Amino acid sequence: MGAVHECLLMELLEHGRARDAQCFEAAESKLPKKPKRNVLESAFQELVEGRFVERVPAGYQGVVDDDEGDVDMDGDGIDSSDRNKKTSSTSRSDLFHKNADDLWRVNSNEFNRRFRHVACAALVKEKVDESAGHLLITMLELSRVHEQSVNEERSTPVSEMEILNQIIKNPHEFGFDVEHAKVTLEKMANDTSELISVIDDDGHDVEHDVGDVGHDTIGVGQKTYCVNMRRIIDLIRMKEIEAVVRERFGGPACRIFRLLIMKRNLEQKQIAEMAMIPVKDTRELLYKLLKAEYVQIQEVARTSDHAPSRTFYLWRVDLLRVVEQVGRELYRATSNLRARLIHELSSEKETLMLLERAQDKTTVPLTSGQRANLVRMRQIATTLESSVQRLDELICFFAVW
């Protein structure tokens, strides 16, 4: 896809929803070289067929909950999660039958789904190798059409033959041959992180040594694989949480955090011994983590009076609570950054308005002080905007996916 597709999408993003004719007119006025109408229509149809753009359902007035699956693309009362089940029997042109009064909008669920797939492939590339990342994104692309919601825990099963056929069709895109792909799939299936699973004829996971015999829904000797997307997202979350703990509390605190995840319930003395940290430092770090709600403490009294001398104090990590806490912190940090950005822009409001009114921005009469403030504001704005983009990505891991 190219500049025409981008311009059409930008028009929909700016207005929320619009008719296709409005998008065409905007693209004709904004693009340097005015495209022909049939080029615009073809580009718009490609966006619809790729599910990047969807028809607004008839009578739609409110916001659709993402947890309920994808919204109705055709406004016919059929949820797209049901339509996904019969996509294979539906021609691609059926998605684009339209009327002049139809309203269209960006399909945010499809973008979230694709971003999630890219994030999963990036982690696999980091943990295994680059070939594994290419194969995983291929598996997810083959199964994407069958996904019923953004937060699918697992992909639909994909046969080894389907994966290898993609390599045969596009050898230059992958950069490796079929034999290397088979070895990489084997490596991924054997990985202790359970990135992918081998599936038997009944749709159940099988042990890998049993899978070598050949379990397939397509043919004898062909394995069928399934991507454990929820497991991969959990690994990404854990990686980011450990990075936050290390950044805020230091390496020893991160060591304690990992230890509690592995061993569950431990006393303070046990933690100090296993983490090889002095008891005093361990106590301080534990209470810092407790205050930040990254660890919890549980009393186990041996007597009914709950006397401290006869009570065990067990430290543990509740990952679900930690994920929620990190999500709240990310939203709070994003809000603070946006407030700071608004403040910086408002402080130079007069200069910005002067630039906006000027025809030629290079000849605007500005004092040396105004120019220095403008340079400073641009640097700060660039830093803040890049930080917000990074936080937006992390929010997806902790609150959307």
Coordinates of C-alpha atoms in Angstrom, one line a residue:
M1 CA 0.0 0.0 0.0
G2 CA 1.1 3.5 -0.7
A3 CA 0.5 7.3 -0.3
V4 CA -3.1 7.1 -1.6
H5 CA -4.1 4.5 1.0
E6 CA -2.4 6.5 3.7
C7 CA -4.2 9.7 2.7
L8 CA -7.6 7.9 2.7
L9 CA -6.9 6.5 6.2
M10 CA -5.8 9.9 7.5
E11 CA -9.1 11.4 6.4
L12 CA -11.1 8.7 8.2
L13 CA -8.9 9.1 11.3
E14 CA -9.4 12.9 11.3
H15 CA -13.2 12.8 11.0
G16 CA -13.9 9.5 12.8
R17 CA -16.3 8.4 10.0
A18 CA -17.0 9.7 6.5
R19 CA -18.5 8.7 3.1
D20 CA -16.1 7.3 0.5
A21 CA -16.7 10.3 -1.8
Q22 CA -15.5 12.7 1.0
C23 CA -12.3 10.6 1.4
F24 CA -11.7 10.8 -2.4
E25 CA -12.2 14.6 -2.5
A26 CA -9.8 15.0 0.5
A27 CA -7.2 12.8 -1.1
E28 CA -7.4 14.7 -4.5
S29 CA -6.8 18.0 -2.7
K30 CA -4.0 16.8 -0.4
L31 CA -1.9 14.6 -2.6
P32 CA 0.8 16.5 -4.7
K33 CA -0.2 14.6 -7.9
K34 CA -4.0 14.4 -8.2
P35 CA -4.9 10.7 -8.6
K36 CA -7.7 9.4 -10.9
R37 CA -11.0 8.5 -9.3
N38 CA -10.6 4.8 -10.3
V39 CA -7.2 4.7 -8.5
L40 CA -8.8 6.1 -5.4
E41 CA -11.7 3.6 -5.6
S42 CA -9.3 0.7 -6.0
A43 CA -7.2 1.9 -3.1
F44 CA -10.3 2.2 -0.9
Q45 CA -11.5 -1.3 -1.9
E46 CA -8.1 -2.7 -0.9
L47 CA -8.4 -1.1 2.5
V48 CA -11.8 -2.6 3.0
E49 CA -10.7 -6.1 1.8
G50 CA -7.7 -5.9 4.1
R51 CA -10.2 -5.0 6.9
F52 CA -8.4 -1.8 7.7
V53 CA -11.6 0.1 7.0
E54 CA -15.1 -1.0 7.9
R55 CA -18.7 0.1 7.2
V56 CA -20.4 1.8 10.2
P57 CA -23.3 -0.4 11.2
A58 CA -26.8 1.0 10.5
G59 CA -28.1 3.0 13.5
Y60 CA -24.7 3.1 15.2
Q61 CA -24.6 6.0 17.7
G62 CA -22.3 4.9 20.5
V63 CA -18.9 3.3 21.2
V64 CA -18.5 -0.4 20.6
D65 CA -16.8 -2.4 23.3
D66 CA -13.6 -4.1 22.0
D67 CA -14.2 -7.1 24.3
E68 CA -17.3 -8.0 22.3
G69 CA -15.2 -8.8 19.2
D70 CA -15.0 -6.9 16.0
V71 CA -17.8 -4.7 14.9
D72 CA -20.2 -5.4 12.1
M73 CA -18.5 -4.5 8.8
D74 CA -21.5 -4.6 6.6
G75 CA -24.1 -3.1 8.9
D76 CA -26.3 -6.1 8.4
G77 CA -26.6 -7.1 12.1
I78 CA -24.0 -9.9 11.8
D79 CA -21.0 -9.6 14.2
S80 CA -17.8 -9.9 12.3
S81 CA -16.6 -12.6 14.8
D82 CA -19.4 -14.8 13.3
R83 CA -18.6 -13.6 9.8
N84 CA -14.9 -14.6 10.3
K85 CA -16.1 -18.3 10.7
K86 CA -17.4 -18.2 7.1
T87 CA -14.9 -15.9 5.5
S88 CA -13.5 -18.7 3.3
S89 CA -16.9 -19.1 1.6
T90 CA -17.4 -15.4 1.1
S91 CA -15.9 -13.7 -1.9
R92 CA -13.7 -10.7 -1.2
S93 CA -15.9 -8.4 -3.4
D94 CA -18.8 -9.0 -1.1
L95 CA -17.1 -7.0 1.6
F96 CA -17.2 -3.9 -0.7
H97 CA -20.7 -3.8 -1.9
K98 CA -21.7 -0.2 -1.0
N99 CA -24.2 2.6 -1.4
A100 CA -23.3 6.3 -1.8
D101 CA -24.7 7.1 1.7
D102 CA -22.6 4.5 3.5
L103 CA -20.4 5.8 6.3
W104 CA -17.0 4.2 6.8
R105 CA -14.5 4.2 9.6
V106 CA -11.1 2.9 10.5
N107 CA -11.2 -0.7 11.9
S108 CA -9.2 -0.2 15.1
N109 CA -9.6 -3.9 16.0
E110 CA -7.8 -5.0 12.9
F111 CA -4.9 -2.6 13.6
N112 CA -4.7 -3.8 17.2
R113 CA -4.7 -7.4 16.0
R114 CA -1.9 -6.7 13.5
F115 CA 0.2 -4.7 16.0
R116 CA -0.3 -7.6 18.5
H117 CA 1.0 -10.1 15.9
V118 CA 4.0 -7.9 15.2
A119 CA 4.8 -7.6 18.9
C120 CA 4.6 -11.4 19.3
A121 CA 6.9 -11.9 16.3
A122 CA 9.4 -9.4 17.8
L123 CA 9.6 -11.3 21.0
V124 CA 10.1 -14.7 19.3
K125 CA 12.8 -13.1 17.1
E126 CA 14.6 -12.0 20.3
K127 CA 14.2 -15.3 22.1
V128 CA 14.9 -17.7 19.3
D129 CA 16.2 -16.1 16.1
E130 CA 15.2 -14.0 13.1
S131 CA 13.9 -17.0 11.1
A132 CA 11.6 -17.9 14.0
G133 CA 10.1 -14.4 14.0
H134 CA 9.5 -14.6 10.2
L135 CA 7.8 -18.0 10.6
L136 CA 5.6 -16.9 13.5
I137 CA 4.3 -13.8 11.7
T138 CA 3.6 -16.1 8.7
M139 CA 1.6 -18.4 10.9
L140 CA -0.4 -15.5 12.4
E141 CA -1.1 -14.1 8.9
L142 CA -2.5 -17.5 7.8
S143 CA -4.7 -17.7 10.9
R144 CA -5.7 -14.0 11.2
V145 CA -8.9 -14.3 9.2
H146 CA -10.2 -16.9 11.6
E147 CA -9.6 -14.8 14.8
Q148 CA -12.9 -13.9 16.5
S149 CA -11.5 -11.2 18.8
V150 CA -8.4 -9.0 19.3
N151 CA -7.4 -10.9 22.5
E152 CA -7.3 -14.4 21.2
E153 CA -5.3 -16.7 23.5
R154 CA -4.2 -18.9 20.7
S155 CA -4.2 -18.9 16.9
T156 CA -6.1 -21.4 14.9
P157 CA -4.1 -24.5 13.9
V158 CA -1.8 -24.0 10.8
S159 CA -0.3 -27.0 9.0
E160 CA 3.4 -27.3 8.3
M161 CA 2.6 -27.6 4.6
E162 CA 0.7 -24.2 4.6
I163 CA 3.7 -22.6 6.2
L164 CA 6.2 -24.1 3.8
N165 CA 4.1 -23.2 0.8
Q166 CA 4.4 -19.5 1.8
I167 CA 8.2 -19.9 1.8
I168 CA 8.1 -21.7 -1.6
K169 CA 5.9 -18.8 -3.1
N170 CA 8.1 -16.0 -1.6
P171 CA 11.7 -17.3 -1.2
H172 CA 13.2 -13.8 -1.4
E173 CA 11.0 -12.5 1.4
F174 CA 12.1 -15.1 3.9
G175 CA 15.8 -15.5 3.0
F176 CA 16.0 -19.2 3.9
D177 CA 14.9 -22.5 2.5
V178 CA 12.3 -25.1 3.5
E179 CA 14.7 -27.3 5.4
H180 CA 15.8 -24.4 7.5
A181 CA 12.2 -23.6 8.2
K182 CA 11.5 -27.1 9.4
V183 CA 14.5 -27.0 11.8
T184 CA 13.3 -23.6 13.1
L185 CA 9.8 -24.8 13.6
E186 CA 11.2 -27.8 15.6
K187 CA 13.3 -25.4 17.7
M188 CA 10.3 -23.3 18.5
A189 CA 8.1 -26.3 19.4
N190 CA 10.9 -27.5 21.7
D191 CA 11.4 -24.1 23.4
T192 CA 10.6 -24.3 27.1
S193 CA 8.7 -20.9 26.9
E194 CA 5.9 -22.8 25.0
L195 CA 5.8 -20.2 22.2
I196 CA 4.0 -22.6 19.8
S197 CA 2.3 -26.0 20.3
V198 CA 1.9 -29.1 18.2
I199 CA -1.7 -30.0 17.8
D200 CA -3.2 -33.5 17.3
D201 CA -6.3 -34.4 15.2
D202 CA -8.7 -33.6 18.1
G203 CA -7.2 -30.1 18.6
H204 CA -5.3 -31.0 21.8
D205 CA -1.7 -30.2 22.6
V206 CA 0.6 -33.2 22.3
E207 CA 4.1 -33.8 23.7
H208 CA 6.7 -33.0 21.1
D209 CA 8.2 -36.5 21.0
V210 CA 4.7 -37.8 20.2
G211 CA 4.3 -35.1 17.6
D212 CA 7.3 -36.3 15.7
V213 CA 5.2 -39.3 14.6
G214 CA 3.0 -36.9 12.7
H215 CA -0.3 -35.4 13.8
D216 CA -2.1 -33.4 11.2
T217 CA -5.6 -32.5 10.1
I218 CA -4.4 -32.3 6.5
G219 CA -2.3 -35.3 5.8
V220 CA -0.2 -38.1 7.3
G221 CA 3.3 -37.0 8.3
Q222 CA 2.4 -33.3 8.5
K223 CA 2.4 -31.5 11.8
T224 CA -0.1 -28.8 12.8
Y225 CA 1.1 -25.9 14.9
C226 CA -0.7 -23.3 17.0
V227 CA 0.8 -20.0 18.3
N228 CA 0.3 -19.4 22.0
M229 CA -0.3 -15.7 21.8
R230 CA -1.4 -15.3 25.4
R231 CA 1.8 -16.9 26.6
I232 CA 3.9 -14.6 24.4
I233 CA 2.1 -11.5 25.6
D234 CA 2.6 -12.7 29.2
L235 CA 6.4 -13.0 28.5
I236 CA 6.4 -9.5 27.1
R237 CA 4.6 -8.2 30.2
M238 CA 7.0 -9.9 32.5
K239 CA 10.0 -8.5 30.6
E240 CA 8.6 -5.0 30.9
I241 CA 7.6 -5.4 34.6
E242 CA 11.2 -6.5 35.4
A243 CA 12.6 -3.5 33.5
V244 CA 10.3 -1.2 35.6
V245 CA 11.4 -2.8 38.9
R246 CA 15.1 -2.6 37.9
E247 CA 14.8 1.0 36.8
R248 CA 12.9 2.2 39.9
F249 CA 14.3 0.0 42.7
G250 CA 17.6 -1.3 41.3
G251 CA 19.1 -4.7 40.4
P252 CA 18.8 -6.4 43.8
A253 CA 15.1 -5.5 44.0
C254 CA 14.6 -7.1 40.6
R255 CA 16.4 -10.2 41.8
I256 CA 14.0 -10.4 44.8
F257 CA 11.0 -9.9 42.5
R258 CA 12.1 -12.7 40.2
L259 CA 12.8 -15.0 43.2
L260 CA 9.3 -14.5 44.6
I261 CA 7.8 -15.3 41.2
M262 CA 9.7 -18.5 41.1
K263 CA 9.3 -19.6 44.7
R264 CA 5.9 -18.1 45.5
N265 CA 5.7 -17.7 49.3
L266 CA 9.0 -16.9 51.2
E267 CA 10.0 -15.4 54.5
Q268 CA 12.3 -12.4 54.7
K269 CA 15.2 -14.5 55.9
Q270 CA 14.8 -17.0 53.1
I271 CA 14.7 -14.2 50.5
A272 CA 17.9 -12.7 51.9
E273 CA 19.7 -16.1 51.8
M274 CA 18.5 -17.1 48.3
A275 CA 19.0 -13.6 46.7
M276 CA 22.4 -13.2 48.5
I277 CA 21.4 -9.8 49.9
P278 CA 22.0 -8.6 53.5
V279 CA 18.9 -9.0 55.6
K280 CA 18.7 -5.2 56.3
D281 CA 18.8 -4.3 52.6
T282 CA 16.3 -7.1 51.9
R283 CA 13.9 -5.7 54.4
E284 CA 14.2 -2.2 52.9
L285 CA 13.7 -3.4 49.4
L286 CA 10.7 -5.5 50.3
Y287 CA 8.9 -2.7 51.9
K288 CA 9.6 -0.4 49.0
L289 CA 8.1 -3.0 46.7
L290 CA 5.2 -3.4 49.0
K291 CA 4.5 0.3 49.1
A292 CA 4.5 0.4 45.3
E293 CA 2.2 -2.7 45.3
Y294 CA 4.6 -4.9 43.4
V295 CA 4.7 -7.5 46.2
Q296 CA 2.2 -8.6 48.9
I297 CA 2.7 -9.9 52.5
Q298 CA 0.6 -12.5 54.2
E299 CA 0.4 -13.3 57.9
V300 CA 0.2 -16.9 58.9
A301 CA -0.4 -17.0 62.7
R302 CA 0.4 -20.1 64.8
T303 CA -1.8 -18.8 67.6
S304 CA -5.1 -17.0 67.8
D305 CA -3.6 -13.9 69.4
H306 CA -1.5 -13.2 66.3
A307 CA 1.6 -12.4 68.3
P308 CA 4.4 -11.3 66.0
S309 CA 6.8 -13.8 67.6
R310 CA 4.5 -16.7 66.7
T311 CA 3.5 -15.5 63.3
F312 CA 5.0 -16.3 59.9
Y313 CA 5.2 -13.3 57.4
L314 CA 5.3 -14.7 53.9
W315 CA 6.1 -12.5 50.9
R316 CA 4.7 -13.2 47.5
V317 CA 4.0 -11.7 44.0
D318 CA 0.4 -11.5 42.7
L319 CA 1.1 -11.0 38.9
L320 CA -2.5 -10.1 38.1
R321 CA -2.4 -7.3 40.6
V322 CA 1.1 -6.2 39.4
V323 CA -0.2 -6.0 35.8
E324 CA -3.1 -3.9 36.9
Q325 CA -0.8 -1.6 38.9
V326 CA 1.6 -1.1 36.0
G327 CA -1.4 -0.4 33.8
R328 CA -2.5 2.3 36.2
E329 CA 1.0 3.8 36.4
L330 CA 1.2 3.9 32.6
Y331 CA -2.1 5.7 32.2
R332 CA -1.0 8.2 35.0
A333 CA 2.4 8.8 33.3
T334 CA 0.7 9.3 29.9
S335 CA -1.7 11.8 31.4
N336 CA 1.2 13.7 33.0
L337 CA 3.2 13.8 29.8
R338 CA 0.2 15.1 27.8
A339 CA -0.5 17.8 30.5
R340 CA 3.2 18.8 30.3
L341 CA 3.0 19.0 26.5
I342 CA -0.1 21.2 26.6
H343 CA 1.6 23.5 29.1
E344 CA 4.7 23.8 26.9
L345 CA 2.6 24.6 23.8
S346 CA 0.4 27.1 25.7
S347 CA 3.5 29.0 27.0
E348 CA 4.5 29.8 23.5
K349 CA 1.0 30.3 22.2
E350 CA 1.6 33.8 20.8
T351 CA 4.6 32.7 18.8
L352 CA 2.9 29.7 17.4
M353 CA -0.2 31.8 16.4
L354 CA 2.2 34.2 14.7
L355 CA 3.8 31.3 12.7
E356 CA 0.4 29.9 11.8
R357 CA -0.8 33.2 10.4
A358 CA 2.4 33.8 8.3
Q359 CA 2.4 32.7 4.7
D360 CA 6.2 32.1 4.6
K361 CA 7.3 30.8 8.0
T362 CA 11.0 31.4 7.2
T363 CA 10.5 35.2 7.2
V364 CA 8.5 35.6 10.3
P365 CA 9.8 38.6 12.4
L366 CA 10.8 36.9 15.7
T367 CA 13.1 38.2 18.4
S368 CA 16.1 36.3 19.4
G369 CA 14.4 35.3 22.7
Q370 CA 11.3 34.0 20.8
R371 CA 13.5 32.0 18.5
A372 CA 15.4 30.4 21.4
N373 CA 12.1 29.6 23.2
L374 CA 10.7 28.1 20.0
V375 CA 13.8 25.8 19.6
R376 CA 13.6 24.8 23.2
M377 CA 9.8 24.1 22.9
R378 CA 10.3 22.0 19.8
Q379 CA 13.0 19.9 21.5
I380 CA 10.8 19.4 24.6
A381 CA 7.7 18.6 22.4
T382 CA 9.7 16.0 20.4
T383 CA 10.9 14.3 23.6
L384 CA 7.4 14.3 25.2
E385 CA 5.7 13.0 22.0
S386 CA 8.2 10.2 21.6
S387 CA 7.7 9.2 25.3
V388 CA 3.9 9.2 24.9
Q389 CA 4.2 6.9 21.8
R390 CA 6.3 4.5 23.9
L391 CA 3.8 4.6 26.7
D392 CA 1.0 4.0 24.3
E393 CA 2.7 0.8 23.1
L394 CA 3.2 -0.4 26.7
I395 CA -0.5 0.4 27.5
C396 CA -1.5 -2.0 24.8
F397 CA 0.4 -4.8 26.5
F398 CA -1.1 -4.1 29.9
A399 CA -4.6 -2.9 29.2
V400 CA -5.6 -3.7 25.6
W401 CA -4.1 -7.1 24.7

